[in-house]
CSV table of C-alpha atoms and ligand atoms in Angstrom, one decimal:
chain,number,residue,atom,x,y,z
A,127,MET,CA,-0.5,-17.5,-13.2
A,128,ASN,CA,2.5,-17.5,-10.9
A,129,ILE,CA,4.0,-20.8,-12.0
A,130,HIS,CA,7.7,-21.0,-11.2
A,131,LEU,CA,9.1,-23.4,-13.8
A,132,LYS,CA,12.4,-25.1,-13.2
A,133,ARG,CA,13.7,-25.7,-16.6
A,134,HIS,CA,16.6,-27.8,-15.5
A,135,SER,CA,14.6,-29.9,-13.1
A,136,ASN,CA,14.3,-33.7,-13.6
A,137,LEU,CA,10.6,-33.2,-13.8
A,138,PRO,CA,9.6,-32.2,-17.4
A,139,VAL,CA,8.0,-28.7,-17.8
A,140,HIS,CA,4.6,-30.1,-18.8
A,141,GLU,CA,4.6,-32.2,-15.6
A,142,GLN,CA,5.4,-29.2,-13.5
A,143,ILE,CA,2.5,-27.3,-15.1
A,144,CYS,CA,0.2,-30.3,-14.5
A,145,GLN,CA,1.4,-30.6,-10.8
A,146,TYR,CA,0.7,-26.9,-10.3
A,147,PHE,CA,-2.9,-27.2,-11.3
A,148,ILE,CA,-3.3,-30.5,-9.4
A,149,ASP,CA,-2.1,-28.7,-6.2
A,150,ARG,CA,-4.5,-25.8,-6.7
A,151,ILE,CA,-7.4,-28.0,-7.6
A,152,SER,CA,-6.8,-30.4,-4.7
A,153,SER,CA,-6.5,-27.6,-2.2
A,154,LYS,CA,-9.7,-26.0,-3.5
A,155,ILE,CA,-7.9,-22.8,-4.5
A,156,MET,CA,-9.3,-23.5,-7.9
A,157,LYS,CA,-13.0,-24.2,-7.6
A,158,ASP,CA,-15.2,-26.7,-9.4
A,159,GLY,CA,-16.1,-25.4,-12.8
A,160,GLU,CA,-13.4,-22.8,-12.9
A,161,ARG,CA,-11.9,-22.2,-16.3
A,162,LEU,CA,-8.2,-22.8,-16.9
A,163,PRO,CA,-6.3,-20.3,-19.1
A,164,SER,CA,-6.4,-21.2,-22.8
A,165,VAL,CA,-3.4,-23.1,-24.2
A,166,ARG,CA,-2.3,-20.1,-26.2
A,167,GLN,CA,-2.6,-17.7,-23.3
A,168,LEU,CA,-0.6,-20.0,-20.9
A,169,SER,CA,2.0,-20.8,-23.4
A,170,LYS,CA,2.6,-17.0,-24.0
A,171,GLU,CA,2.6,-16.2,-20.3
A,172,LEU,CA,5.1,-18.9,-19.4
A,173,GLY,CA,7.2,-18.6,-22.5
A,174,VAL,CA,6.8,-22.3,-23.3
A,175,SER,CA,5.5,-24.0,-26.5
A,176,LEU,CA,1.8,-24.7,-27.2
A,177,VAL,CA,2.7,-28.4,-27.2
A,178,THR,CA,4.0,-28.3,-23.7
A,179,VAL,CA,0.8,-26.8,-22.3
A,180,GLN,CA,-1.3,-29.1,-24.4
A,181,LYS,CA,0.6,-32.1,-22.9
A,182,ALA,CA,0.0,-30.7,-19.4
A,183,TYR,CA,-3.7,-30.3,-20.0
A,184,GLN,CA,-4.0,-33.7,-21.5
A,185,GLN,CA,-2.4,-35.2,-18.5
A,186,LEU,CA,-4.8,-33.3,-16.2
A,187,GLN,CA,-7.7,-34.6,-18.2
A,188,GLN,CA,-6.5,-38.2,-18.1
A,189,ARG,CA,-6.1,-38.0,-14.4
A,190,GLY,CA,-9.6,-36.7,-14.0
A,191,TYR,CA,-9.0,-33.2,-12.7
A,192,VAL,CA,-10.3,-31.2,-15.7
A,193,GLU,CA,-12.7,-31.7,-18.5
A,194,SER,CA,-12.7,-30.1,-21.9
A,195,PHE,CA,-15.7,-28.7,-23.8
A,196,GLN,CA,-15.2,-28.1,-27.4
A,197,GLY,CA,-15.3,-24.4,-28.3
A,198,LYS,CA,-15.6,-23.4,-24.6
A,199,GLY,CA,-12.4,-24.4,-23.0
A,200,ILE,CA,-11.0,-26.5,-20.2
A,201,PHE,CA,-12.7,-26.5,-16.8
A,202,VAL,CA,-12.0,-27.9,-13.3
A,203,LYS,CA,-14.1,-31.1,-13.0
A,204,SER,CA,-16.9,-31.1,-10.4
A,205,THR,CA,-15.9,-32.9,-7.3
A,206,HIS,CA,-18.5,-35.7,-7.6
A,207,LEU,CA,-17.1,-36.6,-11.0
A,208,LYS,CA,-13.6,-36.9,-9.8
A,209,GLU,CA,-13.8,-40.6,-8.9
A,210,ASP,CA,-11.1,-41.5,-11.3
A,211,ILE,CA,-8.5,-39.3,-9.7
A,212,ASP,CA,-5.2,-41.0,-9.1
A,213,ASP,CA,-4.6,-40.0,-5.5
A,214,THR,CA,-1.3,-41.8,-5.2
A,215,HIS,CA,0.2,-38.6,-6.7
A,216,THR,CA,-1.6,-36.1,-4.3
A,217,ASN,CA,-0.4,-35.2,-0.9
A,218,TRP,CA,-3.3,-35.4,1.6
A,219,HIS,CA,-2.2,-32.1,3.1
A,220,MET,CA,-3.1,-30.4,-0.2
A,221,VAL,CA,-6.8,-31.1,0.3
A,222,ILE,CA,-6.9,-29.0,3.5
A,223,PRO,CA,-8.3,-25.7,2.3
A,224,ASP,CA,-6.0,-22.8,3.0
A,225,TYR,CA,-6.3,-19.0,3.0
A,226,VAL,CA,-2.9,-18.1,1.6
A,227,PRO,CA,-3.4,-17.1,-2.0
A,228,ARG,CA,0.2,-16.1,-2.4
A,229,ALA,CA,3.4,-16.1,-0.3
A,230,GLN,CA,5.9,-14.7,-2.7
A,231,SER,CA,7.9,-13.3,0.1
A,232,LEU,CA,8.3,-16.7,1.8
A,233,SER,CA,9.9,-18.2,-1.3
A,234,ILE,CA,12.2,-15.2,-1.5
A,235,SER,CA,13.3,-15.2,2.1
A,236,GLN,CA,13.6,-18.9,2.5
A,237,PRO,CA,17.3,-19.7,2.5
A,238,LEU,CA,18.0,-21.6,-0.8
A,239,ARG,CA,20.2,-24.6,-0.5
A,240,ASN,CA,23.5,-24.3,-2.2
A,241,ILE,CA,23.2,-20.6,-2.7
A,242,ARG,CA,26.5,-18.7,-1.9
A,243,TYR,CA,25.7,-15.3,-3.4
A,244,HIS,CA,22.5,-13.9,-2.0
A,245,LEU,CA,21.7,-10.8,-4.0
A,246,GLY,CA,17.9,-11.2,-3.4
A,247,THR,CA,17.3,-10.2,0.2
A,248,ALA,CA,17.4,-6.5,1.0
A,249,CYS,CA,19.4,-6.9,4.2
A,250,ILE,CA,22.6,-5.3,5.4
A,251,ASN,CA,25.5,-7.6,5.9
A,252,GLY,CA,26.5,-8.0,9.6
A,253,ASN,CA,30.0,-6.6,8.8
A,254,LEU,CA,28.4,-3.3,7.9
A,255,LEU,CA,26.4,-3.1,11.0
A,256,HIS,CA,28.2,-1.9,14.2
A,257,THR,CA,27.7,-5.1,16.1
A,258,GLU,CA,30.2,-4.1,18.9
A,259,TRP,CA,28.0,-1.0,19.6
A,260,ILE,CA,24.8,-3.1,19.5
A,261,LYS,CA,26.4,-5.6,21.9
A,262,LYS,CA,27.6,-2.9,24.3
A,263,VAL,CA,24.1,-1.3,24.4
A,264,THR,CA,22.5,-4.8,24.9
A,265,MET,CA,24.7,-5.6,27.8
A,266,GLN,CA,24.0,-2.2,29.4
A,267,VAL,CA,20.2,-2.7,29.0
A,268,ILE,CA,20.4,-6.1,30.7
A,269,GLU,CA,22.8,-4.9,33.5
A,270,GLN,CA,20.7,-1.9,34.2
A,271,HIS,CA,17.3,-3.7,34.1
A,272,PRO,CA,17.9,-7.4,34.9
A,273,GLN,CA,14.2,-7.6,36.0
A,274,LEU,CA,13.0,-7.0,32.5
A,275,LEU,CA,14.1,-10.5,31.5
A,276,GLY,CA,11.2,-11.8,33.6
A,277,GLN,CA,8.6,-9.3,32.2
A,278,TYR,CA,6.2,-8.9,29.3
A,279,SER,CA,5.6,-5.6,27.5
A,280,SER,CA,2.2,-4.0,27.4
A,281,ALA,CA,0.4,-4.4,24.1
A,282,ASN,CA,1.1,-0.9,22.9
A,283,GLY,CA,4.7,-1.1,23.8
A,284,ASP,CA,7.3,-0.1,26.5
A,285,MET,CA,7.0,3.6,27.4
A,286,GLU,CA,10.8,4.1,27.4
A,287,PHE,CA,10.9,2.7,23.8
A,288,ARG,CA,8.0,5.0,22.7
A,289,LYS,CA,9.7,8.0,24.2
A,290,ALA,CA,12.9,7.2,22.5
A,291,VAL,CA,11.1,6.8,19.1
A,292,SER,CA,9.2,10.1,19.7
A,293,ASP,CA,12.5,11.9,20.3
A,294,TYR,CA,14.1,10.2,17.3
A,295,LEU,CA,11.3,11.1,14.9
A,296,ARG,CA,11.6,14.8,16.0
A,297,THR,CA,15.0,14.8,14.2
A,298,LYS,CA,13.1,13.7,11.1
A,299,GLN,CA,10.7,16.7,11.4
A,300,LEU,CA,7.9,14.5,12.7
A,301,SER,CA,6.5,15.6,16.0
A,302,VAL,CA,4.5,12.9,17.7
A,303,ALA,CA,3.7,12.2,21.3
A,304,PRO,CA,4.9,8.8,22.8
A,305,GLU,CA,1.2,8.0,23.4
A,306,HIS,CA,0.6,8.0,19.6
A,307,ILE,CA,3.3,5.3,19.0
A,308,LEU,CA,2.6,1.5,18.9
A,309,ALA,CA,5.6,-0.9,19.1
A,310,VAL,CA,5.4,-3.6,16.5
A,311,SER,CA,7.6,-6.7,15.8
A,312,GLY,CA,9.1,-5.3,12.6
A,313,ALA,CA,7.6,-3.2,9.8
A,314,GLN,CA,6.2,-6.3,8.3
A,315,GLN,CA,3.9,-6.7,11.4
A,316,GLY,CA,3.0,-3.1,11.2
A,317,ILE,CA,1.7,-3.5,7.6
A,318,GLU,CA,-0.1,-6.7,8.6
A,319,LEU,CA,-1.8,-5.0,11.6
A,320,VAL,CA,-3.0,-2.2,9.4
A,321,ALA,CA,-4.3,-4.6,6.8
A,322,LYS,CA,-5.9,-6.9,9.3
A,323,THR,CA,-7.6,-3.9,11.1
A,324,PHE,CA,-8.9,-1.9,8.1
A,325,ILE,CA,-8.9,-4.1,5.0
A,326,GLY,CA,-11.4,-6.8,4.2
A,327,PRO,CA,-12.5,-8.7,1.1
A,328,ASN,CA,-13.0,-6.5,-2.0
A,329,ASP,CA,-11.8,-3.3,-0.2
A,330,VAL,CA,-9.7,-1.3,-2.7
A,331,VAL,CA,-6.0,-0.9,-1.9
A,332,PHE,CA,-3.8,1.3,-4.0
A,333,MET,CA,-0.2,0.2,-4.3
A,334,GLU,CA,2.9,1.4,-6.1
A,335,ALA,CA,3.8,-0.9,-9.0
A,336,PRO,CA,6.4,-2.2,-8.5
A,337,THR,CA,6.4,-2.3,-4.7
A,338,TYR,CA,7.7,-4.2,-1.7
A,339,PRO,CA,6.7,-7.9,-2.2
A,340,GLY,CA,5.9,-8.6,1.4
A,341,SER,CA,3.2,-6.0,1.4
A,342,ILE,CA,1.5,-7.5,-1.7
A,343,ASP,CA,1.2,-10.8,0.1
A,344,ILE,CA,-0.4,-9.2,3.1
A,345,PHE,CA,-3.1,-7.2,1.2
A,346,LYS,CA,-3.8,-10.1,-1.2
A,347,SER,CA,-4.3,-12.4,1.8
A,348,ARG,CA,-7.0,-10.0,3.1
A,349,GLY,CA,-8.9,-10.4,-0.2
A,350,ALA,CA,-8.4,-6.8,-1.2
A,351,GLN,CA,-8.8,-5.6,-4.7
A,352,ILE,CA,-5.3,-4.2,-5.5
A,353,ILE,CA,-5.0,-1.4,-8.0
A,354,PRO,CA,-1.4,-0.8,-9.1
A,355,ILE,CA,-0.2,2.7,-9.7
A,356,PRO,CA,3.0,3.3,-11.7
A,357,VAL,CA,6.1,4.8,-10.0
A,358,GLU,CA,7.9,7.6,-11.8
A,359,HIS,CA,11.4,9.0,-11.3
A,360,ASP,CA,10.0,11.2,-8.4
A,361,GLY,CA,7.7,8.6,-6.9
A,362,ILE,CA,4.1,7.5,-7.4
A,363,ASP,CA,2.3,8.9,-10.4
A,364,THR,CA,-0.2,11.3,-8.6
A,365,LYS,CA,-2.1,12.3,-11.7
A,366,MET,CA,-2.9,8.6,-12.4
A,367,LEU,CA,-3.8,8.2,-8.7
A,368,VAL,CA,-6.4,11.0,-8.9
A,369,LYS,CA,-7.9,9.5,-12.1
A,370,LEU,CA,-8.1,6.1,-10.4
A,371,CYS,CA,-9.7,7.6,-7.2
A,372,ASP,CA,-12.6,8.8,-9.4
A,373,GLN,CA,-13.0,5.3,-10.8
A,374,TYR,CA,-12.4,3.2,-7.7
A,375,HIS,CA,-13.0,4.2,-4.0
A,376,PRO,CA,-9.7,3.3,-2.3
A,377,LYS,CA,-9.7,2.6,1.4
A,378,LEU,CA,-6.0,2.7,1.7
A,379,LEU,CA,-2.8,3.6,-0.2
A,380,TYR,CA,0.3,1.7,0.8
A,381,ILE,CA,3.4,3.6,-0.1
A,382,ASN,CA,7.1,3.4,0.5
A,383,PRO,CA,8.1,7.0,-0.4
A,384,THR,CA,11.8,7.1,0.4
A,385,PHE,CA,14.3,5.0,-1.5
A,386,GLN,CA,11.4,2.9,-2.5
A,387,ASN,CA,11.8,-0.8,-2.5
A,388,PRO,CA,12.5,-1.9,-5.2
A,389,THR,CA,13.1,1.1,-7.5
A,390,GLY,CA,15.1,3.3,-5.1
A,391,THR,CA,13.1,6.4,-6.1
A,392,THR,CA,12.1,9.1,-3.6
A,393,LEU,CA,8.8,10.9,-3.6
A,394,SER,CA,9.3,14.7,-4.0
A,395,VAL,CA,8.0,17.2,-1.4
A,396,LYS,CA,5.5,18.5,-3.8
A,397,LYS,CA,4.0,15.0,-4.3
A,398,ARG,CA,4.1,14.3,-0.5
A,399,LYS,CA,1.9,17.3,0.0
A,400,GLU,CA,-0.3,16.5,-2.9
A,401,LEU,CA,-0.9,13.0,-1.6
A,402,VAL,CA,-2.1,14.4,1.7
A,403,ASP,CA,-4.6,16.6,-0.1
A,404,ILE,CA,-5.8,13.7,-2.3
A,405,ALA,CA,-6.3,11.5,0.7
A,406,GLU,CA,-8.3,14.2,2.4
A,407,SER,CA,-10.4,14.8,-0.7
A,408,TYR,CA,-11.2,11.2,-1.3
A,409,HIS,CA,-11.1,10.1,2.3
A,410,PHE,CA,-8.7,7.2,2.3
A,411,LEU,CA,-5.9,6.2,4.6
A,412,ILE,CA,-2.2,6.3,3.6
A,413,LEU,CA,0.2,3.8,5.1
A,414,GLU,CA,3.6,5.3,4.8
A,415,ASP,CA,6.2,2.7,5.2
A,416,ASP,CA,9.6,4.2,5.9
A,417,PRO,CA,12.4,1.7,6.7
A,418,TRP,CA,15.1,3.3,4.5
A,419,SER,CA,15.2,7.1,4.9
A,420,GLU,CA,18.3,7.0,7.2
A,421,LEU,CA,20.4,5.5,4.4
A,422,TYR,CA,20.9,8.5,2.1
A,423,PHE,CA,24.0,9.0,0.0
A,424,LYS,CA,23.7,12.7,-1.0
A,425,GLU,CA,21.2,15.1,0.6
A,426,LYS,CA,18.9,14.2,3.4
A,427,PRO,CA,15.5,13.0,2.0
A,428,PRO,CA,12.3,15.1,2.5
A,429,ALA,CA,10.4,14.9,5.8
A,430,PRO,CA,7.8,12.0,6.0
A,431,ILE,CA,4.4,12.5,4.4
A,432,LYS,CA,3.0,12.2,7.9
A,433,SER,CA,4.7,15.5,8.8
A,434,PHE,CA,2.4,17.3,6.3
A,435,ASP,CA,-0.7,15.6,7.6
A,436,THR,CA,-3.0,17.7,9.8
A,437,SER,CA,-6.1,15.6,9.5
A,438,GLY,CA,-4.9,12.2,10.6
A,439,HIS,CA,-5.1,10.4,7.2
A,440,VAL,CA,-1.5,9.1,7.3
A,441,ILE,CA,-0.4,6.1,9.4
A,442,TYR,CA,3.4,6.3,9.6
A,443,LEU,CA,5.5,3.1,10.0
A,444,LYS,CA,9.1,3.2,11.0
A,445,GLY,CA,11.1,0.0,10.8
A,446,PHE,CA,14.5,-0.3,12.6
A,447,SER,CA,15.7,-3.5,11.0
A,448,LYS,CA,17.5,-1.8,8.1
A,449,PHE,CA,19.8,0.5,10.0
A,450,LEU,CA,19.9,-0.7,13.7
A,451,SER,CA,19.4,-4.4,14.0
A,452,PRO,CA,17.4,-6.9,12.0
A,453,ALA,CA,17.9,-9.4,14.9
A,454,CYS,CA,15.8,-7.1,17.2
A,455,ARG,CA,13.0,-6.9,14.6
A,456,ILE,CA,11.3,-3.9,16.1
A,457,GLY,CA,9.3,-1.1,14.4
A,458,ALA,CA,6.8,1.5,15.4
A,459,LEU,CA,3.4,2.5,14.0
A,460,VAL,CA,2.3,6.2,14.5
A,461,THR,CA,-1.3,7.3,14.4
A,462,GLU,CA,-3.9,8.7,16.7
A,463,GLY,CA,-7.5,8.5,18.1
A,464,PRO,CA,-9.7,5.5,17.2
A,465,LEU,CA,-7.3,4.3,14.5
A,466,LEU,CA,-4.7,3.8,17.1
A,467,GLU,CA,-7.1,2.1,19.6
A,468,LYS,CA,-8.2,-0.3,16.9
A,469,LEU,CA,-4.5,-1.1,16.0
A,470,ILE,CA,-3.6,-1.7,19.6
A,471,ALA,CA,-6.6,-4.2,19.9
A,472,ALA,CA,-5.3,-5.9,16.8
A,473,LYS,CA,-1.8,-6.1,18.1
A,474,SER,CA,-3.0,-7.5,21.4
A,475,ILE,CA,-4.9,-10.2,19.5
A,476,SER,CA,-1.8,-11.0,17.4
A,477,ASP,CA,0.8,-11.4,20.1
A,478,LEU,CA,-0.1,-9.4,23.2
A,479,GLY,CA,2.9,-7.1,22.7
A,480,SER,CA,6.4,-7.1,21.2
A,481,PRO,CA,9.3,-8.5,23.2
A,482,LEU,CA,10.3,-6.1,26.0
A,483,LEU,CA,14.0,-6.9,25.7
A,484,THR,CA,14.3,-5.9,22.0
A,485,GLN,CA,12.3,-2.8,22.5
A,486,LYS,CA,14.6,-1.7,25.3
A,487,ILE,CA,17.7,-2.5,23.1
A,488,ILE,CA,16.3,-0.4,20.2
A,489,ALA,CA,15.4,2.4,22.7
A,490,GLY,CA,19.1,2.2,24.0
A,491,LEU,CA,20.4,2.4,20.4
A,492,LEU,CA,18.2,5.4,19.5
A,493,GLN,CA,19.3,7.3,22.7
A,494,SER,CA,22.9,6.4,22.3
A,495,LYS,CA,25.3,9.4,21.7
A,496,GLU,CA,27.1,7.2,19.1
A,497,LEU,CA,24.0,6.9,16.9
A,498,ASN,CA,24.9,9.8,14.6
A,499,ASN,CA,28.5,8.5,14.0
A,500,VAL,CA,27.2,5.0,13.4
A,501,LEU,CA,24.7,6.1,10.8
A,502,GLN,CA,27.2,8.3,9.1
A,503,ASN,CA,29.6,5.4,8.8
A,504,LEU,CA,26.9,3.1,7.5
A,505,ARG,CA,25.8,5.6,4.9
A,506,THR,CA,29.4,6.0,3.7
A,507,ASP,CA,29.9,2.2,3.5
A,508,LEU,CA,26.7,1.6,1.6
A,509,LYS,CA,27.4,4.5,-0.7
A,510,ASN,CA,30.7,2.9,-1.6
A,511,ARG,CA,29.1,-0.5,-2.0
A,512,GLY,CA,26.5,1.0,-4.3
A,513,LYS,CA,29.2,2.7,-6.4
A,514,GLN,CA,31.2,-0.5,-6.6
A,515,CYS,CA,28.1,-2.4,-7.7
A,516,ILE,CA,27.3,0.1,-10.4
A,517,GLN,CA,30.9,0.1,-11.7
A,518,LEU,CA,30.9,-3.7,-11.9
A,519,LEU,CA,27.5,-3.8,-13.7
A,520,HIS,CA,28.8,-1.3,-16.3
A,521,GLN,CA,32.1,-3.1,-16.6
A,522,HIS,CA,30.7,-6.6,-17.2
A,523,SER,CA,27.5,-6.0,-19.2
A,524,SER,CA,26.5,-3.4,-21.6
A,525,GLN,CA,22.9,-4.8,-21.8
A,526,LEU,CA,21.5,-3.9,-18.4
A,527,THR,CA,19.6,-0.6,-17.7
A,528,PHE,CA,19.5,0.8,-14.2
A,529,ARG,CA,19.8,4.0,-12.2
A,530,ALA,CA,22.6,4.7,-9.6
A,531,PRO,CA,21.0,4.6,-6.2
A,532,ASN,CA,20.8,7.7,-4.0
A,533,GLY,CA,20.1,5.7,-0.9
A,534,GLY,CA,18.8,2.4,0.4
A,535,ASN,CA,20.5,-0.9,-0.6
A,536,THR,CA,18.9,-2.2,-3.8
A,537,ILE,CA,19.2,-1.6,-7.5
A,538,TRP,CA,16.3,-2.1,-9.9
A,539,VAL,CA,17.7,-3.5,-13.1
A,540,LYS,CA,16.0,-3.9,-16.5
A,541,LEU,CA,17.2,-7.0,-18.4
A,542,PRO,CA,17.8,-7.0,-22.2
A,543,GLN,CA,14.8,-8.0,-24.3
A,544,HIS,CA,14.4,-11.8,-24.5
A,545,VAL,CA,16.1,-12.5,-21.2
A,546,HIS,CA,13.4,-13.7,-18.9
A,547,ALA,CA,14.1,-13.1,-15.2
A,548,ASP,CA,12.8,-16.5,-14.1
A,549,LEU,CA,15.1,-18.3,-16.6
A,550,LEU,CA,18.0,-16.1,-15.7
A,551,LEU,CA,17.4,-17.0,-12.0
A,552,GLU,CA,17.5,-20.7,-12.8
A,553,TYR,CA,20.8,-20.3,-14.6
A,554,CYS,CA,22.1,-18.2,-11.8
A,555,HIS,CA,21.1,-20.8,-9.2
A,556,MET,CA,23.4,-23.3,-11.0
A,557,LYS,CA,26.2,-20.8,-10.2
A,558,GLN,CA,25.0,-20.6,-6.6
A,559,LEU,CA,23.6,-17.1,-7.0
A,560,SER,CA,20.2,-15.7,-6.4
A,561,PHE,CA,18.4,-12.4,-6.9
A,562,LEU,CA,14.8,-11.2,-6.7
A,563,PRO,CA,12.8,-11.6,-10.0
A,564,GLY,CA,11.0,-8.3,-10.6
A,565,SER,CA,7.6,-10.0,-11.0
A,566,ALA,CA,7.5,-10.6,-7.3
A,567,CYS,CA,7.2,-6.8,-6.9
A,568,PHE,CA,4.1,-6.4,-9.0
A,569,PRO,CA,0.6,-7.2,-7.6
A,570,THR,CA,-0.6,-8.2,-11.1
A,571,HIS,CA,1.1,-10.2,-13.8
A,572,VAL,CA,3.8,-8.4,-15.8
A,573,PRO,CA,6.4,-9.5,-18.3
A,574,ASN,CA,9.3,-10.6,-16.2
A,575,GLN,CA,11.9,-8.2,-17.5
A,576,TYR,CA,13.3,-6.7,-14.2
A,577,ILE,CA,15.4,-8.0,-11.3
A,578,ARG,CA,16.2,-6.4,-8.0
A,579,ILE,CA,19.6,-6.8,-6.6
A,580,SER,CA,20.8,-5.9,-3.1
A,581,TYR,CA,24.4,-4.7,-2.8
A,582,ALA,CA,24.6,-4.6,1.0
A,583,GLY,CA,24.0,-8.3,1.9
A,584,LEU,CA,27.4,-9.7,0.8
A,585,PRO,CA,31.0,-9.1,1.8
A,586,GLN,CA,32.8,-6.8,-0.7
A,587,GLU,CA,34.8,-9.5,-2.5
A,588,GLU,CA,31.8,-11.8,-2.8
A,589,LEU,CA,29.7,-8.9,-4.2
A,590,LYS,CA,32.3,-8.5,-6.9
A,591,GLN,CA,32.2,-12.2,-7.8
A,592,ALA,CA,28.4,-12.2,-7.7
A,593,ILE,CA,28.0,-9.3,-10.1
A,594,GLU,CA,30.5,-10.9,-12.5
A,595,ILE,CA,28.5,-14.2,-12.5
A,596,LEU,CA,25.2,-12.3,-12.9
A,597,CYS,CA,26.5,-10.4,-15.9
A,598,GLU,CA,28.1,-13.5,-17.5
A,599,MET,CA,24.7,-15.2,-17.3
A,600,VAL,CA,22.8,-12.2,-18.7
A,601,ASN,CA,25.3,-12.0,-21.6
A,602,THR,CA,25.1,-15.7,-22.3
A,603,LEU,CA,21.3,-15.9,-22.2
A,604,SER,CA,21.1,-12.8,-24.3
A,605,SER,CA,23.3,-14.2,-27.1
A,606,ALA,CA,21.8,-17.7,-26.7
A,607,HIS,CA,18.4,-16.4,-27.5
A,608,LYS,CA,19.5,-15.9,-31.1
A,609,TYR,CA,20.3,-19.6,-31.5
A,610,TYR,CA,18.0,-21.6,-29.3
A,611,PRO,CA,14.3,-21.7,-28.7
A,612,ILE,CA,13.4,-20.9,-25.1
A,613,GLU,CA,12.9,-24.6,-24.0
A,614,SER,CA,16.3,-25.8,-25.2
A,615,TYR,CA,18.7,-23.3,-23.6
A,616,PRO,CA,22.2,-24.6,-23.2
A,617,SER,CA,23.3,-26.0,-19.9
A,618,PHE,CA,26.5,-25.0,-18.2
B,158,PLP,C1,9.6,-1.4,2.3
B,158,PLP,C2,9.8,-2.5,3.4
B,158,PLP,N1,8.9,-2.6,4.4
B,158,PLP,C3,9.0,-3.5,5.3
B,158,PLP,C4,10.0,-4.3,5.4
B,158,PLP,C5,10.1,-5.3,6.5
B,158,PLP,O1,11.0,-4.9,7.5
B,158,PLP,P1,11.1,-5.4,9.0
B,158,PLP,O2,12.3,-6.2,9.1
B,158,PLP,O3,11.2,-4.2,9.9
B,158,PLP,O4,9.9,-6.3,9.3
B,158,PLP,C6,11.0,-4.3,4.4
B,158,PLP,C7,12.1,-5.3,4.3
B,158,PLP,O5,12.8,-5.4,3.4
B,158,PLP,C8,10.8,-3.3,3.4
B,158,PLP,O6,11.8,-3.2,2.4
């Protein structure tokens, strides 16, 4: 159950639980006759007392949403028996059935009111991006091609953009013809197009666990059966993957092999080659999502998995938001043959083609002589930010476990035992700080003991203040645990 409890809200916890079920029952996400989790199970999952869950269930029963059968459990009441529902409390919008089982990434990316320190979004602060360079290239593009302001792009993308991407990918040891490239509106759309084209209800999708939350939302919304595969220090556990291939028949593996979001790990060359062999043997597709590989702090990361693929099992996805311009929101999908044709059709249905102007700007940036310098500076700045963040974490708390990043812009942090990420987040919100709770990165329910923090989204001085606040809250909650039951944590 993905119930986000707000322990300091004016609405008591049992009413929040009750409201959660009312919303799901009213919107038909929970079906007539569906069983609710047992009181014991839910109280354990949410870290609240048995009495709190009992109160919530009693209220649901009194309001006619559920019925209880001795020895069997509590079930959603059949529609025809719900005459006694007090609909003054339900919003009529909730009864419109929807097809969005989870939108974790929406709640993450929505700007939170009163939040000053955003450690949650994996973006790069505008001060770190070379905005003067982006502006110069943008002006050149418009001056040289003013007519493009009155034109659409073709569905597969502008040829100049695709040529620029093809040349750029060659520097990453990936040789692809411009004709095999499809322009997309950000890597997020690339994942969505692949899911929409190839994944339907009950198809099996393998994903790293943890993984990028936005991808979980997409595959869940397709009704896929998601099988999580653990991530080791050198990327996905390939032995486990093979075992699971025998048990399930995956249609697709979604993987973020370089500076993985959220763990920051990089898949070894050996495992990259192994993955291609496994995909060939078991005949599944690999979607290789690569938005971070430019942002390395030591040696250059290995070539993409796609560069080892000779049989067309890998669809490669390059996003340009993380090192060129998030405002342009442009990415590129690389594949060939019928796979590409189907993806172009899906793209055409979605939006008829990405904006021409932003494709031209990204093409201009990729072709610019200054690109190498810009990337070198960005890597140095991010490396320093990462170092600063690690030093501050060490300095202000001895209770956090994490690895220093070798690239990307996030750190995956393990909290001390008994400090629950959701509760920590609520406490941090009171100090105007937010981060990403680790549970958002797992496709299945897990104990919420991890958080992901991004060290590139804030100006340097604010990053310092943010880490100090975060550590103060961790230390306080960790010691408070000894003295207070979970529902009566002290307020600040
Ligand atoms: C692994 C991964 N894939 C895709 C995206 C989405 O990127 P874009 O802005 O290109 O849509 C992100 C954004 O954080 C990401 O981390």
